Structure formats: C-alpha cells, structure tokens
C-alpha cells in the first residue's frame, strides 16, 4: 500500500459547553492539517460520518461549506464503528486511483453537549442491532444485546464477572496516562463489583460512557508525506468483514466472523499476527473486547476473559491492548467512536505516547466494530 | 410491561396477528425446512415463498439479559424485565421477553413455554415466554 497518515487531530473527551458539532469538526480538521504541515486549501477530498448531533443528509458537504472549501470529493460514510478504518480505505482508493491527493477524514459527535445522552442511547437501541418491527416491541437496549452475548459466553465457556471487570480496570489504568481520556479516576475491582446493573450481566462499568469527541486525520501518498514537515505513519494493510446486521440473524452468539478482517489486513501487509506490537481493539463494552479478541484470533476461543484477568494483555506483555484506555475509559464519542483507536495507533507508532508508550511499537493494529458484532475493520500501521 | 405497537403492514405482521389469535406462527420454507427470523416473506436460502408454520410454543432459554435501565421511558416502570433468545422445539430461535418469573432464578438451558401479551395496538399481540 502506498498511502500514509500524515496528520491526526484529537481533543479532550468529555462534556463540552457552548460548542456546536460543526465547530468540533472544524477544530479537529485544523489540528490534523497542522499536524501534517498542510493547509485547508490543500484538501481535495473530505470524508465524514454524519453525527447524530447534526441532521444533514450530506454531512460532508455541510462540513466543506463551513470550512469554505470546495473539494472535488465530499462524501459521508455509514459503516458503524469501523467508520474511521473504512474512511482510510476509501482515501487509499482515491489517492492510489488518482482522484485525490490530500484526503481529510473526520468522525465526531456531541451526545452530551449536543443532544441528550438518553436521546442518543434511545436512538441507538432502535436503529440496527434489533429488528425495528419484530424486536423493538420487547424493549431491548443496546447493553442488553451485548449482555445476551456475555451470558451465552458465561454459559458456554465459563466467563466470569470478574474477568469482565479485569477489562474495565486495565482500560482505566491506561486512561489515567492519557490527557484526552474521559474516565481518569483510579478504578478498583470493588468499585466495579458495586457498580449498578444496566442490563445484567453487564454493569455500568462494563459500558463505555458516551462523550463529546472524535478525531480527524489527513491521508496522502507515502511519497508526498515524506516531503511534508510531519511524521508520517504508513498504512501497511486494511481489512474488513461482516457477519450480520441484526444480532438475531447471526448463526452463532460468540463467533461473529471478525477474523477475516484481520486476515485480510495481514495478507495485504504480508505479516502474521505475531508481528503486531500493540492492539487498539474496539471495546464499547467489556464483553466486546473479549469477543473481539477471540474473533480476531488474538486470544483462543473462550479464553480471552481468563487471559485478561491474568494480565496477558497488560503493558509490558507481548501484545499490550488499548494503552489509551479504549472506548471504555478514553471514551465513546458516539458516531466518532473508533477514531480513538486509529489516533492511538498513529501516536504509538510515532513513539509519542509518553508514559503509556509501548516500547519499540513498530506495528499497530487499529480495529473498529459496528453494531453488535456486525462489522469489523482493521488497519495495520507502521513507521514510514 | 406495555409493548410498543409494532409497525403494521410489514413482514412481521402475520406473526403478531397469529399471536393475537393465540397461535405461535413463524415464516418457514417447506423446501429448505428452515424458519426465517428476522421474519421475511421469501426464503433467504432458496428464494421461495415462506409459509406461516405453527409451533407448539415450547422451547429452551438460550440466553437472557435482565434490563435494569430501560431506554424507552415508557418501560422505566417495568424494570427489571428480561429480554432473551429462545430456541423453539421446532428449531427456530426468536427474540422475546421472559415474564412471570424471578429473573434471579433464570438459567440458560431451562425449558420455557409461550403465552401472548397485548401491545399498544389493539390488533397486534406479541409472543412472550414463561418458565415451563
Ligand atoms: Zn428455502
């Protein structure tokens, strides 16, 4: 692959006051362009994910108008949690195909400052993982759909509550070292256990908190990036896969066809799983982390919980996972979710993660997942 | 709990209409011997027309979640309530509620039995399950 991530932009996650979603997009894009050593006038393609906080049908065009630019390409993408990875893949296609030279990708949302958290969560629960006609009348919530998978994993493989807690605790320890993370207070297993049920067997601390946030990045050709005053990170491989849309349509409740997304990315990069130095795995819930690790083939089937509890994926191990805290503690910026994994992958490969830096991180895996284990996207990032 | 009214005129409507008359019926492809859930009018394997096939209403609790925080404000007073996947004895797996039970005593693999509850639409009812 011949493209690089030339710049990234991220802002502190949390509840913003007095800012609009459009202003947040502008800020993130300008941060990413500054980081790349490029200007708004260089942008000839912009890709966005429509935030719930704004209601534009062609959101990318609204963003371009707001920025007062007229790029050839202004497209809005719908791909769920792998959206950032999918936007990198689209950017690669435009650049390698000759349609664009400088592609800005952005995904951000304001579920706290823009619309209410309840309104956001209510919308989410009725738009995808459950069938709108057949299943909504039974009153499902998004956490309850992940809880169905967690309970099944408990029944089938012996997953325990404390093993899910270990995922929450590890994420929190990472977030304490990240200035942009939303949840930075120390967390103990006792606090996890006392956390109230949201949808048993998931507790509040099994659920990633939605926050205002997101990220932006600038993609250009590797050749051009090397001439810019930036630290480019090479896109080594991209891969995607899907299993279902409605959870009830999945033939299995612990195996969701995520593995091929990583297989495809590794094949493109001519690497195998042992080459990955740091994994940024989509963890909107603790159970999502565990199932995704198994689905991606990074933990044996049924064993991810035991592995996490034993510290197998902690800093200092062979495969440190989510040093930035993941969605669970770095935060879940609604339609911008997943961008944090891409940004952390870039930061780690650049060696700029400060206290949470994985030593000698040459190859990072940034993973995104959409709906309830429905879609998967993997990016492999390496030094340019 | 009060079930929100399913939208009318879609693939699911025959399921709810049968439920109102006290029958658990699901779309089934006679050629492939397979149920379709989510419901649809044509078979996802062979493309043939499905027929509504009556099930006995007995099955097994595959997995469940006890919802303590409802997202629909109308269901806040119904918490805690249980959503579940149930595998019917005929082989279909459906999404439903488990009612008339102490959620703390539910166990994966236990037998369950169907009954029907009304929705906000007086013409449409939904199948729910109780411990058998
Ligand atoms: Zn058929």
XYZ file of N, CA and C in Angstrom, chain B residues 39 55 60 66 79 81 94 99 122-123 128:
33
model
N -38.204 -12.257 10.514
C -39.224 -12.737 9.585
C -39.067 -12.094 8.216
N -46.009 -23.349 15.663
C -45.100 -24.038 16.580
C -45.852 -24.328 17.873
N -36.458 -23.731 24.715
C -35.394 -23.648 25.703
C -34.850 -22.231 25.747
N -31.200 -9.186 31.983
C -32.163 -8.526 32.861
C -31.934 -7.022 32.750
N -39.023 -2.085 34.726
C -37.745 -2.692 35.085
C -37.817 -3.301 36.484
N -36.884 -6.065 33.676
C -37.564 -7.032 32.811
C -36.519 -7.783 31.995
N -35.826 -17.271 18.450
C -36.501 -15.970 18.371
C -36.159 -15.083 19.564
N -41.339 -13.643 31.050
C -42.201 -12.941 32.008
C -42.634 -13.899 33.121
N -54.289 -2.423 19.545
C -55.220 -3.481 19.985
C -55.305 -4.655 19.023
N -54.875 -4.472 17.767
C -54.953 -5.562 16.793
C -53.754 -6.506 16.842
N -44.587 -14.015 24.245
C -43.580 -13.957 25.314
C -43.517 -15.341 25.954
